[in-house]
Amino acid sequence: MRKTSYAATFVAVIIIPCHRVSQNILSARLPDWLIAKYDIMNVQVTVRYGLMERCERSCGHLEYTDYECRPFPLSVKDKCDGENRMFCALWTSAQYFTELGIGFAAMGLVALLIGVSTHSRRRRVWRAVAGLVILHAVFQLVTFILVTELYRKERFPAFEHARPGVGYVLNAVSWVSGFAVGAGVIVTGVAADRGHKWAAGNRAYRPIEGC
């Protein structure tokens, strides 16, 4: 593959995963995958659920309370040892899967940096880049499926009042974009191996023809 193709892929992978460093880290850390709003005795309560924490705010006519956040889910408060045991196990698994996805995205960036170093490496490393980007997308997709199923089936009582938030949307954008970038790397890499100039550049590989 030509250096321009690697540079474009590098930019795409940087954009796909970003909070401070990446979009995946942002979606993983944001406490607003699901947002529940309901009224209790004329006090509006807003609860934001993230993969790692839960934040709550109460707002009434005479009272305003800033967000109070805590880790989520917790063994006792969220009944992880009782009726919500399955929910807690699956929600925690979603956390692990998104962290694994971030790891593969970081490895993909390293592979890209190695790939742009020399022409010979660019010809070989695109397979690793494609594989890592797609693995990143797969793990983000698994997280999305788990959270979606828990939300859709209201496995946690408060989810009855919940709606998807920014973290949920960012995760969806992440895995969709990841599959698109991975497919683009594969198509470009295969074309470069076949000697197409648009993919391989001026130094495209040409097999030596027999006499």
PDB file of C-alpha atoms in Angstrom:
ATOM      1  CA  MET A   1       0.000   0.000   0.000  1.00  0.00           C
ATOM      2  CA  ARG A   2       1.133   3.540  -0.654  1.00  0.00           C
ATOM      3  CA  LYS A   3       2.019   5.867   2.217  1.00  0.00           C
ATOM      4  CA  THR A   4      -1.004   8.090   1.473  1.00  0.00           C
ATOM      5  CA  SER A   5      -3.361   5.171   2.111  1.00  0.00           C
ATOM      6  CA  TYR A   6      -1.734   4.486   5.482  1.00  0.00           C
ATOM      7  CA  ALA A   7      -1.933   8.165   6.406  1.00  0.00           C
ATOM      8  CA  ALA A   8      -5.653   8.264   5.552  1.00  0.00           C
ATOM      9  CA  THR A   9      -6.255   5.118   7.614  1.00  0.00           C
ATOM     10  CA  PHE A  10      -4.301   6.584  10.552  1.00  0.00           C
ATOM     11  CA  VAL A  11      -6.481   9.704  10.526  1.00  0.00           C
ATOM     12  CA  ALA A  12      -9.651   7.578  10.302  1.00  0.00           C
ATOM     13  CA  VAL A  13      -8.634   5.346  13.212  1.00  0.00           C
ATOM     14  CA  ILE A  14      -7.710   8.400  15.311  1.00  0.00           C
ATOM     15  CA  ILE A  15     -11.119   9.964  14.624  1.00  0.00           C
ATOM     16  CA  ILE A  16     -13.081   6.762  15.326  1.00  0.00           C
ATOM     17  CA  PRO A  17     -11.877   6.265  18.888  1.00  0.00           C
ATOM     18  CA  CYS A  18     -11.732   9.851  20.842  1.00  0.00           C
ATOM     19  CA  HIS A  19     -12.002  11.392  24.390  1.00  0.00           C
ATOM     20  CA  ARG A  20      -8.686  13.020  25.140  1.00  0.00           C
ATOM     21  CA  VAL A  21      -7.208  10.319  22.928  1.00  0.00           C
ATOM     22  CA  SER A  22     -10.168   8.473  21.325  1.00  0.00           C
ATOM     23  CA  GLN A  23     -13.919   8.223  20.795  1.00  0.00           C
ATOM     24  CA  ASN A  24     -14.104   4.779  22.370  1.00  0.00           C
ATOM     25  CA  ILE A  25     -12.609   6.089  25.605  1.00  0.00           C
ATOM     26  CA  LEU A  26     -15.206   8.880  25.521  1.00  0.00           C
ATOM     27  CA  SER A  27     -18.122   6.489  25.093  1.00  0.00           C
ATOM     28  CA  ALA A  28     -16.719   4.150  27.758  1.00  0.00           C
ATOM     29  CA  ARG A  29     -16.266   6.930  30.335  1.00  0.00           C
ATOM     30  CA  LEU A  30     -19.390   8.991  29.689  1.00  0.00           C
ATOM     31  CA  PRO A  31     -22.112   8.361  32.281  1.00  0.00           C
ATOM     32  CA  ASP A  32     -24.906   8.764  29.736  1.00  0.00           C
ATOM     33  CA  TRP A  33     -25.339   5.587  27.759  1.00  0.00           C
ATOM     34  CA  LEU A  34     -28.898   5.513  29.096  1.00  0.00           C
ATOM     35  CA  ILE A  35     -30.749   8.444  30.655  1.00  0.00           C
ATOM     36  CA  ALA A  36     -33.804   7.963  32.872  1.00  0.00           C
ATOM     37  CA  LYS A  37     -36.100  10.799  33.926  1.00  0.00           C
ATOM     38  CA  TYR A  38     -39.044  10.580  36.305  1.00  0.00           C
ATOM     39  CA  ASP A  39     -40.898  12.611  38.940  1.00  0.00           C
ATOM     40  CA  ILE A  40     -41.015  11.822  42.661  1.00  0.00           C
ATOM     41  CA  MET A  41     -43.333  14.074  44.686  1.00  0.00           C
ATOM     42  CA  ASN A  42     -42.932  17.044  42.302  1.00  0.00           C
ATOM     43  CA  VAL A  43     -39.168  16.570  42.161  1.00  0.00           C
ATOM     44  CA  GLN A  44     -37.705  15.705  38.752  1.00  0.00           C
ATOM     45  CA  VAL A  45     -35.003  13.085  39.011  1.00  0.00           C
ATOM     46  CA  THR A  46     -32.520  12.490  36.196  1.00  0.00           C
ATOM     47  CA  VAL A  47     -30.323   9.405  36.375  1.00  0.00           C
ATOM     48  CA  ARG A  48     -27.542   8.835  33.854  1.00  0.00           C
ATOM     49  CA  TYR A  49     -26.153   5.336  33.457  1.00  0.00           C
ATOM     50  CA  GLY A  50     -22.694   4.759  32.002  1.00  0.00           C
ATOM     51  CA  LEU A  51     -20.685   1.598  31.625  1.00  0.00           C
ATOM     52  CA  MET A  52     -18.732   2.439  34.771  1.00  0.00           C
ATOM     53  CA  GLU A  53     -20.766   4.901  36.813  1.00  0.00           C
ATOM     54  CA  ARG A  54     -24.221   6.191  37.620  1.00  0.00           C
ATOM     55  CA  CYS A  55     -24.959   9.905  38.094  1.00  0.00           C
ATOM     56  CA  GLU A  56     -28.124  11.341  39.635  1.00  0.00           C
ATOM     57  CA  ARG A  57     -29.574  14.841  39.871  1.00  0.00           C
ATOM     58  CA  SER A  58     -32.778  16.010  41.557  1.00  0.00           C
ATOM     59  CA  CYS A  59     -34.468  19.242  40.560  1.00  0.00           C
ATOM     60  CA  GLY A  60     -37.493  20.729  42.315  1.00  0.00           C
ATOM     61  CA  HIS A  61     -39.113  24.128  42.811  1.00  0.00           C
ATOM     62  CA  LEU A  62     -37.141  24.867  45.975  1.00  0.00           C
ATOM     63  CA  GLU A  63     -34.170  22.577  45.576  1.00  0.00           C
ATOM     64  CA  TYR A  64     -31.422  21.957  43.052  1.00  0.00           C
ATOM     65  CA  THR A  65     -28.807  19.282  43.554  1.00  0.00           C
ATOM     66  CA  ASP A  66     -25.770  18.769  41.338  1.00  0.00           C
ATOM     67  CA  TYR A  67     -24.889  15.383  39.966  1.00  0.00           C
ATOM     68  CA  GLU A  68     -23.913  12.777  42.501  1.00  0.00           C
ATOM     69  CA  CYS A  69     -21.966   9.983  40.851  1.00  0.00           C
ATOM     70  CA  ARG A  70     -20.938   6.555  42.048  1.00  0.00           C
ATOM     71  CA  PRO A  71     -19.542   3.391  40.472  1.00  0.00           C
ATOM     72  CA  PHE A  72     -22.130   1.294  38.677  1.00  0.00           C
ATOM     73  CA  PRO A  73     -23.198  -1.391  39.215  1.00  0.00           C
ATOM     74  CA  LEU A  74     -22.499  -1.926  42.918  1.00  0.00           C
ATOM     75  CA  SER A  75     -22.955  -5.265  44.621  1.00  0.00           C
ATOM     76  CA  VAL A  76     -25.272  -4.124  47.435  1.00  0.00           C
ATOM     77  CA  LYS A  77     -26.960  -0.944  46.135  1.00  0.00           C
ATOM     78  CA  ASP A  78     -27.791  -2.464  42.750  1.00  0.00           C
ATOM     79  CA  LYS A  79     -28.600  -5.934  44.145  1.00  0.00           C
ATOM     80  CA  CYS A  80     -25.912  -7.688  42.145  1.00  0.00           C
ATOM     81  CA  ASP A  81     -25.923 -10.536  44.648  1.00  0.00           C
ATOM     82  CA  GLY A  82     -29.649 -11.032  44.270  1.00  0.00           C
ATOM     83  CA  GLU A  83     -32.318 -10.308  41.692  1.00  0.00           C
ATOM     84  CA  ASN A  84     -30.025  -8.255  39.416  1.00  0.00           C
ATOM     85  CA  ARG A  85     -27.172 -10.765  39.324  1.00  0.00           C
ATOM     86  CA  MET A  86     -27.511 -11.500  35.581  1.00  0.00           C
ATOM     87  CA  PHE A  87     -27.816  -7.814  34.721  1.00  0.00           C
ATOM     88  CA  CYS A  88     -24.677  -6.901  36.677  1.00  0.00           C
ATOM     89  CA  ALA A  89     -22.685  -9.711  35.066  1.00  0.00           C
ATOM     90  CA  LEU A  90     -23.667  -8.641  31.548  1.00  0.00           C
ATOM     91  CA  TRP A  91     -23.183  -4.923  32.223  1.00  0.00           C
ATOM     92  CA  THR A  92     -19.718  -5.584  33.634  1.00  0.00           C
ATOM     93  CA  SER A  93     -18.937  -7.746  30.589  1.00  0.00           C
ATOM     94  CA  ALA A  94     -19.878  -4.801  28.360  1.00  0.00           C
ATOM     95  CA  GLN A  95     -17.280  -2.726  30.242  1.00  0.00           C
ATOM     96  CA  TYR A  96     -14.592  -5.346  29.573  1.00  0.00           C
ATOM     97  CA  PHE A  97     -15.467  -5.660  25.895  1.00  0.00           C
ATOM     98  CA  THR A  98     -15.247  -1.930  25.282  1.00  0.00           C
ATOM     99  CA  GLU A  99     -11.873  -1.797  27.092  1.00  0.00           C
ATOM    100  CA  LEU A 100     -10.610  -4.630  24.864  1.00  0.00           C
ATOM    101  CA  GLY A 101     -11.830  -2.692  21.829  1.00  0.00           C
ATOM    102  CA  ILE A 102      -9.836   0.350  22.937  1.00  0.00           C
ATOM    103  CA  GLY A 103      -6.753  -1.862  23.308  1.00  0.00           C
ATOM    104  CA  PHE A 104      -7.061  -3.213  19.770  1.00  0.00           C
ATOM    105  CA  ALA A 105      -7.568   0.326  18.428  1.00  0.00           C
ATOM    106  CA  ALA A 106      -4.328   1.405  20.118  1.00  0.00           C
ATOM    107  CA  MET A 107      -2.489  -1.603  18.676  1.00  0.00           C
ATOM    108  CA  GLY A 108      -3.843  -0.697  15.253  1.00  0.00           C
ATOM    109  CA  LEU A 109      -2.345   2.782  15.553  1.00  0.00           C
ATOM    110  CA  VAL A 110       1.027   1.278  16.446  1.00  0.00           C
ATOM    111  CA  ALA A 111       0.821  -1.042  13.430  1.00  0.00           C
ATOM    112  CA  LEU A 112       0.045   1.960  11.221  1.00  0.00           C
ATOM    113  CA  LEU A 113       3.099   3.825  12.514  1.00  0.00           C
ATOM    114  CA  ILE A 114       5.247   0.788  11.734  1.00  0.00           C
ATOM    115  CA  GLY A 115       3.657   0.459   8.313  1.00  0.00           C
ATOM    116  CA  VAL A 116       4.551   3.949   7.118  1.00  0.00           C
ATOM    117  CA  SER A 117       8.250   3.467   7.952  1.00  0.00           C
ATOM    118  CA  THR A 118       9.370   1.620   4.812  1.00  0.00           C
ATOM    119  CA  HIS A 119       7.914   0.478   1.505  1.00  0.00           C
ATOM    120  CA  SER A 120       8.522  -3.199   2.249  1.00  0.00           C
ATOM    121  CA  ARG A 121       6.662  -2.953   5.558  1.00  0.00           C
ATOM    122  CA  ARG A 122       3.761  -1.129   3.936  1.00  0.00           C
ATOM    123  CA  ARG A 123       3.345  -4.084   1.600  1.00  0.00           C
ATOM    124  CA  ARG A 124       2.997  -6.499   4.543  1.00  0.00           C
ATOM    125  CA  VAL A 125       1.515  -4.738   7.547  1.00  0.00           C
ATOM    126  CA  TRP A 126      -1.866  -3.795   6.058  1.00  0.00           C
ATOM    127  CA  ARG A 127      -3.231  -7.217   7.027  1.00  0.00           C
ATOM    128  CA  ALA A 128      -2.396  -6.612  10.678  1.00  0.00           C
ATOM    129  CA  VAL A 129      -3.900  -3.121  10.521  1.00  0.00           C
ATOM    130  CA  ALA A 130      -7.132  -4.419   8.992  1.00  0.00           C
ATOM    131  CA  GLY A 131      -7.369  -7.240  11.518  1.00  0.00           C
ATOM    132  CA  LEU A 132      -6.831  -4.965  14.521  1.00  0.00           C
ATOM    133  CA  VAL A 133      -9.299  -2.341  13.304  1.00  0.00           C
ATOM    134  CA  ILE A 134     -11.955  -5.001  12.686  1.00  0.00           C
ATOM    135  CA  LEU A 135     -11.324  -6.619  16.087  1.00  0.00           C
ATOM    136  CA  HIS A 136     -11.771  -3.198  17.652  1.00  0.00           C
ATOM    137  CA  ALA A 137     -15.110  -2.844  15.840  1.00  0.00           C
ATOM    138  CA  VAL A 138     -16.222  -6.363  16.834  1.00  0.00           C
ATOM    139  CA  PHE A 139     -15.684  -5.725  20.546  1.00  0.00           C
ATOM    140  CA  GLN A 140     -17.486  -2.377  20.344  1.00  0.00           C
ATOM    141  CA  LEU A 141     -20.357  -4.119  18.550  1.00  0.00           C
ATOM    142  CA  VAL A 142     -20.558  -6.760  21.295  1.00  0.00           C
ATOM    143  CA  THR A 143     -20.782  -3.955  23.885  1.00  0.00           C
ATOM    144  CA  PHE A 144     -23.539  -2.307  21.857  1.00  0.00           C
ATOM    145  CA  ILE A 145     -25.502  -5.569  21.612  1.00  0.00           C
ATOM    146  CA  LEU A 146     -25.237  -6.272  25.338  1.00  0.00           C
ATOM    147  CA  VAL A 147     -26.358  -2.785  26.382  1.00  0.00           C
ATOM    148  CA  THR A 148     -29.133  -2.758  23.776  1.00  0.00           C
ATOM    149  CA  GLU A 149     -30.537  -6.086  24.965  1.00  0.00           C
ATOM    150  CA  LEU A 150     -30.407  -5.061  28.633  1.00  0.00           C
ATOM    151  CA  TYR A 151     -32.146  -1.804  27.768  1.00  0.00           C
ATOM    152  CA  ARG A 152     -34.710  -3.292  25.393  1.00  0.00           C
ATOM    153  CA  LYS A 153     -35.748  -6.023  27.834  1.00  0.00           C
ATOM    154  CA  GLU A 154     -35.602  -3.644  30.833  1.00  0.00           C
ATOM    155  CA  ARG A 155     -33.316  -5.969  32.787  1.00  0.00           C
ATOM    156  CA  PHE A 156     -32.710  -3.168  35.298  1.00  0.00           C
ATOM    157  CA  PRO A 157     -35.858  -1.629  36.880  1.00  0.00           C
ATOM    158  CA  ALA A 158     -34.986   2.018  36.121  1.00  0.00           C
ATOM    159  CA  PHE A 159     -34.480   1.262  32.410  1.00  0.00           C
ATOM    160  CA  GLU A 160     -38.252   1.357  32.003  1.00  0.00           C
ATOM    161  CA  HIS A 161     -37.947   5.156  31.998  1.00  0.00           C
ATOM    162  CA  ALA A 162     -34.620   5.355  30.131  1.00  0.00           C
ATOM    163  CA  ARG A 163     -33.641   6.607  26.690  1.00  0.00           C
ATOM    164  CA  PRO A 164     -30.307   6.212  24.817  1.00  0.00           C
ATOM    165  CA  GLY A 165     -27.739   8.958  25.400  1.00  0.00           C
ATOM    166  CA  VAL A 166     -24.546  10.310  23.839  1.00  0.00           C
ATOM    167  CA  GLY A 167     -22.317   7.426  24.979  1.00  0.00           C
ATOM    168  CA  TYR A 168     -24.633   4.909  23.325  1.00  0.00           C
ATOM    169  CA  VAL A 169     -24.629   6.842  20.035  1.00  0.00           C
ATOM    170  CA  LEU A 170     -20.826   7.278  20.065  1.00  0.00           C
ATOM    171  CA  ASN A 171     -20.395   3.544  20.509  1.00  0.00           C
ATOM    172  CA  ALA A 172     -22.635   2.860  17.503  1.00  0.00           C
ATOM    173  CA  VAL A 173     -20.680   5.354  15.381  1.00  0.00           C
ATOM    174  CA  SER A 174     -17.443   3.721  16.543  1.00  0.00           C
ATOM    175  CA  TRP A 175     -18.194   0.148  15.462  1.00  0.00           C
ATOM    176  CA  VAL A 176     -19.902   1.145  12.213  1.00  0.00           C
ATOM    177  CA  SER A 177     -16.923   3.331  11.281  1.00  0.00           C
ATOM    178  CA  GLY A 178     -14.502   0.611  12.398  1.00  0.00           C
ATOM    179  CA  PHE A 179     -15.974  -1.955  10.019  1.00  0.00           C
ATOM    180  CA  ALA A 180     -15.955   0.626   7.198  1.00  0.00           C
ATOM    181  CA  VAL A 181     -12.283   1.523   7.779  1.00  0.00           C
ATOM    182  CA  GLY A 182     -11.293  -2.147   8.105  1.00  0.00           C
ATOM    183  CA  ALA A 183     -13.026  -2.977   4.825  1.00  0.00           C
ATOM    184  CA  GLY A 184     -11.314  -0.013   3.154  1.00  0.00           C
ATOM    185  CA  VAL A 185      -7.883  -1.203   4.320  1.00  0.00           C
ATOM    186  CA  ILE A 186      -8.558  -4.713   3.006  1.00  0.00           C
ATOM    187  CA  VAL A 187      -9.737  -3.472  -0.406  1.00  0.00           C
ATOM    188  CA  THR A 188      -6.749  -1.107  -0.726  1.00  0.00           C
ATOM    189  CA  GLY A 189      -4.268  -3.738   0.468  1.00  0.00           C
ATOM    190  CA  VAL A 190      -5.531  -6.395  -1.933  1.00  0.00           C
ATOM    191  CA  ALA A 191      -5.456  -3.887  -4.790  1.00  0.00           C
ATOM    192  CA  ALA A 192      -1.873  -2.921  -3.888  1.00  0.00           C
ATOM    193  CA  ASP A 193      -0.806  -6.590  -3.860  1.00  0.00           C
ATOM    194  CA  ARG A 194      -2.266  -6.943  -7.346  1.00  0.00           C
ATOM    195  CA  GLY A 195      -0.232  -3.995  -8.569  1.00  0.00           C
ATOM    196  CA  HIS A 196      -2.943  -1.374  -8.991  1.00  0.00           C
ATOM    197  CA  LYS A 197      -1.224   1.978  -9.085  1.00  0.00           C
ATOM    198  CA  TRP A 198      -3.967   3.868  -7.212  1.00  0.00           C
ATOM    199  CA  ALA A 199      -3.362   1.627  -4.199  1.00  0.00           C
ATOM    200  CA  ALA A 200       0.349   0.833  -4.421  1.00  0.00           C
ATOM    201  CA  GLY A 201       1.671   4.114  -5.823  1.00  0.00           C
ATOM    202  CA  ASN A 202       4.568   4.547  -8.244  1.00  0.00           C
ATOM    203  CA  ARG A 203       6.466   1.638  -6.685  1.00  0.00           C
ATOM    204  CA  ALA A 204       3.723  -0.903  -7.314  1.00  0.00           C
ATOM    205  CA  TYR A 205       4.821  -4.533  -7.169  1.00  0.00           C
ATOM    206  CA  ARG A 206       5.148  -6.203 -10.538  1.00  0.00           C
ATOM    207  CA  PRO A 207       5.809  -9.934 -10.803  1.00  0.00           C
ATOM    208  CA  ILE A 208       8.667 -10.894 -13.135  1.00  0.00           C
ATOM    209  CA  GLU A 209       7.220 -12.492 -16.213  1.00  0.00           C
ATOM    210  CA  GLY A 210       8.803 -15.645 -17.555  1.00  0.00           C
ATOM    211  CA  CYS A 211      10.665 -15.669 -20.828  1.00  0.00           C
TER     212      CYS A 211
END
